[in-house]
Amino acid sequence: SGSKSSGYFNANNNSTSNVTTSAGALVGGAITAGTSLTIKGVSASNWGLQNSSAYTLTATNGDISLVGVGLNGTYQMGSLIASAGSIGISSVSTSSVWSYYAQSGSQVNYIALNDINIASYAVTYSSAINLTNILIRTTNGDIVLSARGGVTSNGSVSQVLYMAGVAVKAGRNFTIQGSSLSSGIAVAAASTAVSTTGGFIAVDVRTSASWAYGGVTSTGYKATGDISIAGTSNSSYGIYADSVIESTASSVTMTGDSNQVVKDLKSSNGTSTIGITGSNNILYAQQIDSAGANGHTLVQNIFGDYNSITTQQQGSNDTNVNISTTGSHNTITVRSSSSTIATPLTAVAR
């Protein structure tokens, strides 16, 4: 009885008597929607949205939208398929250890024609996004991961955004950035960094994987367009990356320390732009294949100390190299060769 409220519960109103003490929304089987698929759940004392049995969610001709707000946010172990649309996920953990938890033991697929957006906000504990053994792929759209972590370690995976055994293939841009709360829901916060004040790694990009779906194999962290990664921590790495991060036709921009970037330029007479703000980074930039005979332009702007920069140009005509560094103890190697980069010089703190 009485007036009905529209929308769904969120972090601002989940203490009301209408909220269950179990999972807000529990996925009990595979779901296929003819157009779009939307699942929203909230719980005051459990997972907001729980798909712990790895059921596949499919939107045949539309978008997938998932919202989980709870003590823990979203427990998402299944594949998400939106072959004609986009995937949007918002997750908030109000006071427990996991916000968006997708630590799968076997391959899981996030496939979309257009964009894939995951925004997660951990109010108290450090872990906002945990992705393991997942293929994240778009045909035409961006892939955007937005995260913010709390001050308390969850004791298991303390990194704010953690990826291991993941393959990313963005049809356009790939962005890792910060998140914020809007009316109790996690939203992307453009032009901000993944952050934590608890002294943990903000962005941890571990060993990538090679996953196949629909006859196409994707390997590493790659985008056709720009790649932008921003992370900040008060007393640890802003970004820790030990995998190949590659933009195949555009620029890579990273803000943080201890990153490794591999950039291959294959377009004829193209331009490769790389910007790094931070220290102890390793950068390999190559111009490869027959298109390089027509030359290209390489622009690198580096701000920080103890960075190792190696660039190799295989083209014979009109190749321009423009490297700018601001900082100390940086090592730069420029060479022309038809072989792949091997054993480059490394800047070592001394």
mmCIF file of C-alpha atoms in Angstrom:
data_model
loop_
_atom_site.group_PDB
_atom_site.id
_atom_site.type_symbol
_atom_site.label_atom_id
_atom_site.label_comp_id
_atom_site.label_asym_id
_atom_site.label_seq_id
_atom_site.Cartn_x
_atom_site.Cartn_y
_atom_site.Cartn_z
ATOM 1 C CA SER A 1 0.000 0.000 0.000
ATOM 2 C CA GLY A 2 0.997 3.618 -0.291
ATOM 3 C CA SER A 3 2.945 5.341 -3.009
ATOM 4 C CA LYS A 4 5.424 3.354 -5.042
ATOM 5 C CA SER A 5 8.939 4.577 -5.698
ATOM 6 C CA SER A 6 10.520 4.281 -9.126
ATOM 7 C CA GLY A 7 14.009 3.168 -10.047
ATOM 8 C CA TYR A 8 15.982 0.881 -7.771
ATOM 9 C CA PHE A 9 17.679 0.875 -4.388
ATOM 10 C CA ASN A 10 21.185 2.219 -4.142
ATOM 11 C CA ALA A 11 23.853 3.006 -1.568
ATOM 12 C CA ASN A 12 21.803 5.942 -0.275
ATOM 13 C CA ASN A 13 18.608 4.048 0.519
ATOM 14 C CA ASN A 14 19.568 0.404 1.014
ATOM 15 C CA SER A 15 18.922 0.530 4.762
ATOM 16 C CA THR A 16 15.163 0.635 4.279
ATOM 17 C CA SER A 17 12.946 -2.265 5.331
ATOM 18 C CA ASN A 18 12.321 -3.084 1.668
ATOM 19 C CA VAL A 19 15.828 -4.458 1.238
ATOM 20 C CA THR A 20 16.423 -8.198 1.554
ATOM 21 C CA THR A 21 19.155 -9.645 3.765
ATOM 22 C CA SER A 22 20.036 -12.080 0.961
ATOM 23 C CA ALA A 23 21.538 -11.194 -2.428
ATOM 24 C CA GLY A 24 19.597 -8.380 -4.030
ATOM 25 C CA ALA A 25 19.388 -10.186 -7.372
ATOM 26 C CA LEU A 26 20.458 -13.815 -7.748
ATOM 27 C CA VAL A 27 20.978 -15.202 -11.256
ATOM 28 C CA GLY A 28 19.782 -18.804 -11.169
ATOM 29 C CA GLY A 29 20.170 -19.754 -14.830
ATOM 30 C CA ALA A 30 21.306 -18.597 -18.256
ATOM 31 C CA ILE A 31 19.255 -15.688 -19.585
ATOM 32 C CA THR A 32 18.771 -14.686 -23.220
ATOM 33 C CA ALA A 33 16.827 -11.532 -24.070
ATOM 34 C CA GLY A 34 15.464 -10.839 -27.531
ATOM 35 C CA THR A 35 16.488 -7.207 -27.258
ATOM 36 C CA SER A 36 18.098 -5.704 -24.128
ATOM 37 C CA LEU A 37 18.756 -7.288 -20.725
ATOM 38 C CA THR A 38 18.799 -5.327 -17.454
ATOM 39 C CA ILE A 39 19.423 -6.722 -13.952
ATOM 40 C CA LYS A 40 19.632 -4.454 -10.899
ATOM 41 C CA GLY A 41 20.042 -5.644 -7.321
ATOM 42 C CA VAL A 42 20.782 -4.267 -3.886
ATOM 43 C CA SER A 43 21.313 -5.814 -0.476
ATOM 44 C CA ALA A 44 22.084 -4.352 2.925
ATOM 45 C CA SER A 45 24.019 -7.431 4.062
ATOM 46 C CA ASN A 46 25.000 -9.487 1.002
ATOM 47 C CA TRP A 47 25.855 -9.215 -2.707
ATOM 48 C CA GLY A 48 23.884 -6.626 -4.601
ATOM 49 C CA LEU A 49 23.991 -8.811 -7.729
ATOM 50 C CA GLN A 50 25.143 -12.436 -7.651
ATOM 51 C CA ASN A 51 25.912 -14.663 -10.632
ATOM 52 C CA SER A 52 28.262 -17.038 -8.845
ATOM 53 C CA SER A 53 27.298 -20.104 -10.906
ATOM 54 C CA ALA A 54 28.727 -18.619 -14.123
ATOM 55 C CA TYR A 55 25.491 -18.409 -16.092
ATOM 56 C CA THR A 56 25.770 -16.688 -19.481
ATOM 57 C CA LEU A 57 23.751 -13.505 -19.963
ATOM 58 C CA THR A 58 22.889 -12.612 -23.564
ATOM 59 C CA ALA A 59 21.193 -9.625 -25.190
ATOM 60 C CA THR A 60 20.487 -10.714 -28.741
ATOM 61 C CA ASN A 61 19.675 -7.342 -30.295
ATOM 62 C CA GLY A 62 20.361 -4.813 -27.554
ATOM 63 C CA ASP A 63 22.390 -3.879 -24.501
ATOM 64 C CA ILE A 64 23.268 -5.566 -21.231
ATOM 65 C CA SER A 65 22.966 -3.409 -18.105
ATOM 66 C CA LEU A 66 23.994 -4.715 -14.668
ATOM 67 C CA VAL A 67 23.830 -2.855 -11.361
ATOM 68 C CA GLY A 68 24.897 -4.347 -8.040
ATOM 69 C CA VAL A 69 24.995 -2.399 -4.772
ATOM 70 C CA GLY A 70 25.480 -4.125 -1.456
ATOM 71 C CA LEU A 71 27.749 -5.063 1.398
ATOM 72 C CA ASN A 72 29.646 -6.647 -1.497
ATOM 73 C CA GLY A 73 28.775 -5.276 -4.920
ATOM 74 C CA THR A 74 28.654 -7.674 -7.895
ATOM 75 C CA TYR A 75 29.700 -11.346 -8.047
ATOM 76 C CA GLN A 76 29.856 -11.910 -11.808
ATOM 77 C CA MET A 77 31.329 -15.224 -13.004
ATOM 78 C CA GLY A 78 29.428 -15.712 -16.255
ATOM 79 C CA SER A 79 29.922 -14.560 -19.833
ATOM 80 C CA LEU A 80 28.209 -11.409 -21.116
ATOM 81 C CA ILE A 81 27.276 -11.363 -24.797
ATOM 82 C CA ALA A 82 25.842 -8.258 -26.509
ATOM 83 C CA SER A 83 26.742 -8.908 -30.129
ATOM 84 C CA ALA A 84 24.523 -6.076 -31.390
ATOM 85 C CA GLY A 85 24.825 -3.641 -28.499
ATOM 86 C CA SER A 86 26.834 -2.478 -25.487
ATOM 87 C CA ILE A 87 27.623 -3.752 -21.980
ATOM 88 C CA GLY A 88 27.310 -1.432 -18.999
ATOM 89 C CA ILE A 89 28.103 -2.426 -15.398
ATOM 90 C CA SER A 90 27.896 -0.394 -12.195
ATOM 91 C CA SER A 91 28.967 -1.892 -8.865
ATOM 92 C CA VAL A 92 29.324 -0.573 -5.314
ATOM 93 C CA SER A 93 30.535 -2.337 -2.168
ATOM 94 C CA THR A 94 29.436 -0.357 0.847
ATOM 95 C CA SER A 95 31.413 -2.028 3.629
ATOM 96 C CA SER A 96 32.872 -5.408 2.618
ATOM 97 C CA VAL A 97 35.787 -6.790 0.634
ATOM 98 C CA TRP A 98 34.663 -7.055 -3.018
ATOM 99 C CA SER A 99 33.024 -4.505 -5.270
ATOM 100 C CA TYR A 100 33.192 -6.090 -8.751
ATOM 101 C CA TYR A 101 34.433 -9.676 -8.411
ATOM 102 C CA ALA A 102 35.032 -11.714 -11.566
ATOM 103 C CA GLN A 103 37.927 -13.989 -10.598
ATOM 104 C CA SER A 104 37.104 -16.926 -12.825
ATOM 105 C CA GLY A 105 39.041 -20.178 -12.969
ATOM 106 C CA SER A 106 38.342 -20.666 -16.698
ATOM 107 C CA GLN A 107 37.661 -18.509 -19.760
ATOM 108 C CA VAL A 108 34.805 -16.006 -19.540
ATOM 109 C CA ASN A 109 33.794 -13.757 -22.446
ATOM 110 C CA TYR A 110 32.612 -10.137 -22.441
ATOM 111 C CA ILE A 111 31.661 -9.502 -26.072
ATOM 112 C CA ALA A 112 29.972 -6.378 -27.465
ATOM 113 C CA LEU A 113 29.476 -4.714 -30.815
ATOM 114 C CA ASN A 114 29.787 -1.266 -29.252
ATOM 115 C CA ASP A 115 31.083 -0.157 -25.836
ATOM 116 C CA ILE A 116 31.947 -2.070 -22.675
ATOM 117 C CA ASN A 117 31.913 0.050 -19.508
ATOM 118 C CA ILE A 118 32.618 -1.219 -15.991
ATOM 119 C CA ALA A 119 32.405 1.343 -13.174
ATOM 120 C CA SER A 120 33.071 0.177 -9.630
ATOM 121 C CA TYR A 121 33.403 1.999 -6.318
ATOM 122 C CA ALA A 122 34.629 0.369 -3.110
ATOM 123 C CA VAL A 123 33.628 2.529 -0.160
ATOM 124 C CA THR A 124 35.665 0.835 2.593
ATOM 125 C CA TYR A 125 37.890 -1.924 1.222
ATOM 126 C CA SER A 126 40.569 -1.647 -1.447
ATOM 127 C CA SER A 127 39.375 -3.969 -4.241
ATOM 128 C CA ALA A 128 37.100 -2.305 -6.794
ATOM 129 C CA ILE A 129 37.573 -4.441 -9.940
ATOM 130 C CA ASN A 130 39.006 -7.979 -9.991
ATOM 131 C CA LEU A 131 39.134 -9.576 -13.458
ATOM 132 C CA THR A 132 40.731 -12.981 -14.058
ATOM 133 C CA ASN A 133 40.706 -15.214 -17.178
ATOM 134 C CA ILE A 134 38.405 -12.947 -19.184
ATOM 135 C CA LEU A 135 38.273 -11.952 -22.847
ATOM 136 C CA ILE A 136 36.987 -8.371 -23.160
ATOM 137 C CA ARG A 137 36.299 -7.495 -26.795
ATOM 138 C CA THR A 138 34.434 -4.847 -28.745
ATOM 139 C CA THR A 139 34.007 -4.611 -32.497
ATOM 140 C CA ASN A 140 33.408 -0.888 -32.923
ATOM 141 C CA GLY A 141 33.416 0.584 -29.426
ATOM 142 C CA ASP A 142 35.481 1.650 -26.447
ATOM 143 C CA ILE A 143 36.440 -0.416 -23.411
ATOM 144 C CA VAL A 144 36.415 1.721 -20.245
ATOM 145 C CA LEU A 145 37.273 0.454 -16.761
ATOM 146 C CA SER A 146 36.628 2.971 -13.965
ATOM 147 C CA ALA A 147 37.541 2.214 -10.351
ATOM 148 C CA ARG A 148 38.069 3.691 -6.904
ATOM 149 C CA GLY A 149 39.248 1.741 -3.833
ATOM 150 C CA GLY A 150 38.872 2.263 -0.102
ATOM 151 C CA VAL A 151 41.466 2.542 2.645
ATOM 152 C CA THR A 152 41.264 -1.004 4.113
ATOM 153 C CA SER A 153 42.990 -4.029 2.549
ATOM 154 C CA ASN A 154 40.721 -6.958 1.791
ATOM 155 C CA GLY A 155 43.649 -9.266 2.577
ATOM 156 C CA SER A 156 43.380 -11.257 -0.660
ATOM 157 C CA VAL A 157 43.740 -8.985 -3.685
ATOM 158 C CA SER A 158 44.406 -5.513 -2.321
ATOM 159 C CA GLN A 159 44.902 -3.827 -5.696
ATOM 160 C CA VAL A 160 42.116 -1.416 -6.652
ATOM 161 C CA LEU A 161 41.957 -2.670 -10.252
ATOM 162 C CA TYR A 162 43.490 -6.089 -10.869
ATOM 163 C CA MET A 163 43.670 -7.978 -14.166
ATOM 164 C CA ALA A 164 45.363 -11.356 -14.681
ATOM 165 C CA GLY A 165 44.925 -13.815 -17.530
ATOM 166 C CA VAL A 166 42.921 -11.166 -19.368
ATOM 167 C CA ALA A 167 42.870 -10.360 -23.090
ATOM 168 C CA VAL A 168 41.565 -6.949 -24.169
ATOM 169 C CA LYS A 169 40.735 -6.091 -27.786
ATOM 170 C CA ALA A 170 39.091 -2.706 -28.167
ATOM 171 C CA GLY A 171 37.647 -1.774 -31.533
ATOM 172 C CA ARG A 172 38.258 1.836 -30.624
ATOM 173 C CA ASN A 173 39.811 3.222 -27.394
ATOM 174 C CA PHE A 174 40.866 1.454 -24.179
ATOM 175 C CA THR A 175 40.731 3.557 -21.006
ATOM 176 C CA ILE A 176 41.462 2.864 -17.341
ATOM 177 C CA GLN A 177 40.429 5.734 -15.084
ATOM 178 C CA GLY A 178 38.791 6.700 -11.796
ATOM 179 C CA SER A 179 35.178 6.379 -10.669
ATOM 180 C CA SER A 180 32.818 8.280 -8.380
ATOM 181 C CA LEU A 181 29.389 7.920 -6.810
ATOM 182 C CA SER A 182 26.276 9.524 -8.255
ATOM 183 C CA SER A 183 23.055 8.985 -6.270
ATOM 184 C CA GLY A 184 24.714 5.936 -4.732
ATOM 185 C CA ILE A 185 25.639 4.342 -8.075
ATOM 186 C CA ALA A 186 29.188 3.958 -9.409
ATOM 187 C CA VAL A 187 29.866 6.055 -12.498
ATOM 188 C CA ALA A 188 32.919 6.777 -14.616
ATOM 189 C CA ALA A 189 34.950 9.840 -13.623
ATOM 190 C CA ALA A 190 36.678 10.978 -16.799
ATOM 191 C CA SER A 191 40.105 12.629 -16.538
ATOM 192 C CA THR A 192 40.717 11.164 -13.068
ATOM 193 C CA ALA A 193 42.957 8.312 -11.952
ATOM 194 C CA VAL A 194 42.163 4.995 -10.329
ATOM 195 C CA SER A 195 42.951 5.848 -6.729
ATOM 196 C CA THR A 196 43.346 4.619 -3.167
ATOM 197 C CA THR A 197 44.521 6.211 0.059
ATOM 198 C CA GLY A 198 45.323 2.862 1.661
ATOM 199 C CA GLY A 199 48.826 2.484 0.240
ATOM 200 C CA PHE A 200 47.914 -0.242 -2.298
ATOM 201 C CA ILE A 201 48.653 -0.626 -6.007
ATOM 202 C CA ALA A 202 46.009 1.319 -7.925
ATOM 203 C CA VAL A 203 46.217 -0.441 -11.327
ATOM 204 C CA ASP A 204 47.799 -3.893 -11.595
ATOM 205 C CA VAL A 205 47.979 -5.296 -15.146
ATOM 206 C CA ARG A 206 49.460 -8.777 -14.839
ATOM 207 C CA THR A 207 50.220 -11.486 -17.383
ATOM 208 C CA SER A 208 47.838 -11.316 -20.303
ATOM 209 C CA ALA A 209 46.226 -14.302 -21.994
ATOM 210 C CA SER A 210 45.278 -15.555 -25.437
ATOM 211 C CA TRP A 211 41.557 -16.321 -25.697
ATOM 212 C CA ALA A 212 39.478 -17.346 -28.708
ATOM 213 C CA TYR A 213 35.814 -16.558 -29.328
ATOM 214 C CA GLY A 214 33.826 -16.852 -32.546
ATOM 215 C CA GLY A 215 36.845 -18.043 -34.490
ATOM 216 C CA VAL A 216 38.937 -14.986 -33.537
ATOM 217 C CA THR A 217 41.851 -15.163 -31.088
ATOM 218 C CA SER A 218 42.773 -12.116 -29.009
ATOM 219 C CA THR A 219 46.065 -11.758 -27.157
ATOM 220 C CA GLY A 220 47.392 -9.085 -24.815
ATOM 221 C CA TYR A 221 45.948 -5.669 -24.004
ATOM 222 C CA LYS A 222 45.288 -4.011 -27.350
ATOM 223 C CA ALA A 223 43.220 -1.255 -28.918
ATOM 224 C CA THR A 224 42.820 0.091 -32.415
ATOM 225 C CA GLY A 225 42.497 3.618 -31.016
ATOM 226 C CA ASP A 226 44.061 5.411 -28.075
ATOM 227 C CA ILE A 227 45.066 3.698 -24.839
ATOM 228 C CA SER A 228 44.959 5.795 -21.676
ATOM 229 C CA ILE A 229 45.781 4.409 -18.209
ATOM 230 C CA ALA A 230 45.853 6.553 -15.072
ATOM 231 C CA GLY A 231 46.501 5.325 -11.532
ATOM 232 C CA THR A 232 47.633 6.953 -8.318
ATOM 233 C CA SER A 233 48.467 5.640 -4.855
ATOM 234 C CA ASN A 234 49.667 7.468 -1.785
ATOM 235 C CA SER A 235 52.464 4.974 -0.992
ATOM 236 C CA SER A 236 52.599 2.262 -3.695
ATOM 237 C CA TYR A 237 52.568 1.939 -7.498
ATOM 238 C CA GLY A 238 50.041 4.025 -9.356
ATOM 239 C CA ILE A 239 50.332 1.525 -12.223
ATOM 240 C CA TYR A 240 52.114 -1.811 -12.182
ATOM 241 C CA ALA A 241 52.121 -3.479 -15.596
ATOM 242 C CA ASP A 242 54.164 -6.461 -16.750
ATOM 243 C CA SER A 243 52.273 -7.277 -19.956
ATOM 244 C CA VAL A 244 52.161 -6.034 -23.528
ATOM 245 C CA ILE A 245 49.983 -2.913 -23.844
ATOM 246 C CA GLU A 246 49.616 -2.021 -27.494
ATOM 247 C CA SER A 247 47.766 0.539 -29.572
ATOM 248 C CA THR A 248 47.883 -0.681 -33.154
ATOM 249 C CA ALA A 249 47.070 2.634 -34.856
ATOM 250 C CA SER A 250 47.123 5.475 -32.336
ATOM 251 C CA SER A 251 48.603 6.745 -29.054
ATOM 252 C CA VAL A 252 49.398 5.297 -25.625
ATOM 253 C CA THR A 253 49.244 7.586 -22.579
ATOM 254 C CA MET A 254 50.134 6.377 -19.083
ATOM 255 C CA THR A 255 50.250 8.229 -15.782
ATOM 256 C CA GLY A 256 52.041 6.248 -13.086
ATOM 257 C CA ASP A 257 55.210 4.320 -12.285
ATOM 258 C CA SER A 258 56.742 0.935 -13.194
ATOM 259 C CA ASN A 259 54.886 0.397 -16.462
ATOM 260 C CA GLN A 260 55.978 -1.543 -19.510
ATOM 261 C CA VAL A 261 54.694 -0.496 -22.927
ATOM 262 C CA VAL A 262 55.218 -2.276 -26.248
ATOM 263 C CA LYS A 263 54.117 -0.289 -29.311
ATOM 264 C CA ASP A 264 54.214 -1.629 -32.884
ATOM 265 C CA LEU A 265 53.411 0.740 -35.766
ATOM 266 C CA LYS A 266 52.390 -1.037 -38.958
ATOM 267 C CA SER A 267 50.635 1.691 -40.945
ATOM 268 C CA SER A 268 52.319 3.258 -43.973
ATOM 269 C CA ASN A 269 53.727 6.720 -43.180
ATOM 270 C CA GLY A 270 51.780 6.730 -39.914
ATOM 271 C CA THR A 271 52.296 8.532 -36.622
ATOM 272 C CA SER A 272 52.916 6.879 -33.247
ATOM 273 C CA THR A 273 52.476 9.050 -30.147
ATOM 274 C CA ILE A 274 53.390 7.867 -26.646
ATOM 275 C CA GLY A 275 53.207 9.912 -23.459
ATOM 276 C CA ILE A 276 54.374 8.725 -20.031
ATOM 277 C CA THR A 277 54.293 10.655 -16.768
ATOM 278 C CA GLY A 278 56.066 8.686 -14.049
ATOM 279 C CA SER A 279 59.267 6.837 -13.231
ATOM 280 C CA ASN A 280 60.862 3.394 -13.692
ATOM 281 C CA ASN A 281 58.964 2.724 -16.917
ATOM 282 C CA ILE A 282 60.122 0.542 -19.821
ATOM 283 C CA LEU A 283 59.090 1.508 -23.349
ATOM 284 C CA TYR A 284 59.674 -0.439 -26.576
ATOM 285 C CA ALA A 285 58.482 1.217 -29.798
ATOM 286 C CA GLN A 286 58.933 -0.452 -33.178
ATOM 287 C CA GLN A 287 57.988 0.377 -36.741
ATOM 288 C CA ILE A 288 57.590 -2.953 -38.497
ATOM 289 C CA ASP A 289 56.467 -4.743 -41.675
ATOM 290 C CA SER A 290 56.686 -3.686 -45.336
ATOM 291 C CA ALA A 291 54.590 -0.540 -44.849
ATOM 292 C CA GLY A 292 57.489 0.945 -42.937
ATOM 293 C CA ALA A 293 59.418 1.421 -46.166
ATOM 294 C CA ASN A 294 57.356 4.580 -46.630
ATOM 295 C CA GLY A 295 58.507 5.942 -43.280
ATOM 296 C CA HIS A 296 56.606 7.200 -40.260
ATOM 297 C CA THR A 297 56.745 9.688 -37.396
ATOM 298 C CA LEU A 298 57.408 8.690 -33.794
ATOM 299 C CA VAL A 299 56.700 11.169 -30.985
ATOM 300 C CA GLN A 300 57.553 10.325 -27.360
ATOM 301 C CA ASN A 301 57.073 12.707 -24.438
ATOM 302 C CA ILE A 302 58.450 11.338 -21.157
ATOM 303 C CA PHE A 303 58.274 13.056 -17.759
ATOM 304 C CA GLY A 304 60.024 11.253 -14.884
ATOM 305 C CA ASP A 305 63.187 9.475 -13.782
ATOM 306 C CA TYR A 306 64.845 6.107 -14.509
ATOM 307 C CA ASN A 307 62.840 5.409 -17.653
ATOM 308 C CA SER A 308 64.193 3.043 -20.343
ATOM 309 C CA ILE A 309 63.243 3.980 -23.916
ATOM 310 C CA THR A 310 64.124 1.821 -26.912
ATOM 311 C CA THR A 311 62.893 2.601 -30.403
ATOM 312 C CA GLN A 312 63.677 0.697 -33.567
ATOM 313 C CA GLN A 313 62.933 1.994 -37.051
ATOM 314 C CA GLN A 314 63.018 -0.389 -39.997
ATOM 315 C CA GLY A 315 61.879 2.021 -42.694
ATOM 316 C CA SER A 316 64.285 3.493 -45.248
ATOM 317 C CA ASN A 317 62.438 6.710 -46.153
ATOM 318 C CA ASP A 318 61.069 9.749 -44.312
ATOM 319 C CA THR A 319 61.316 8.390 -40.775
ATOM 320 C CA ASN A 320 61.204 11.079 -38.068
ATOM 321 C CA VAL A 321 61.986 10.390 -34.417
ATOM 322 C CA ASN A 322 61.098 13.034 -31.812
ATOM 323 C CA ILE A 323 61.910 12.059 -28.210
ATOM 324 C CA SER A 324 61.536 14.506 -25.351
ATOM 325 C CA THR A 325 62.452 13.648 -21.744
ATOM 326 C CA THR A 326 62.174 15.681 -18.564
ATOM 327 C CA GLY A 327 63.874 14.004 -15.609
ATOM 328 C CA SER A 328 67.036 12.215 -14.540
ATOM 329 C CA HIS A 329 68.774 8.874 -15.218
ATOM 330 C CA ASN A 330 66.741 8.041 -18.343
ATOM 331 C CA THR A 331 68.229 5.652 -20.930
ATOM 332 C CA ILE A 332 67.371 6.146 -24.624
ATOM 333 C CA THR A 333 68.284 3.745 -27.429
ATOM 334 C CA VAL A 334 67.478 4.570 -31.079
ATOM 335 C CA ARG A 335 68.450 2.173 -33.822
ATOM 336 C CA SER A 336 67.623 1.051 -37.347
ATOM 337 C CA SER A 337 67.325 -2.679 -37.848
ATOM 338 C CA SER A 338 65.178 -5.358 -39.449
ATOM 339 C CA SER A 339 65.374 -7.589 -36.383
ATOM 340 C CA THR A 340 63.108 -7.431 -33.373
ATOM 341 C CA ILE A 341 64.095 -5.536 -30.243
ATOM 342 C CA ALA A 342 66.258 -7.656 -27.947
ATOM 343 C CA THR A 343 68.173 -6.960 -24.742
ATOM 344 C CA PRO A 344 67.812 -3.157 -24.795
ATOM 345 C CA LEU A 345 69.650 -0.976 -22.340
ATOM 346 C CA THR A 346 67.819 -0.507 -19.058
ATOM 347 C CA ALA A 347 67.846 2.457 -16.737
ATOM 348 C CA VAL A 348 68.847 1.299 -13.265
ATOM 349 C CA ALA A 349 68.669 3.441 -10.158
ATOM 350 C CA ARG A 350 72.232 4.317 -9.079
#
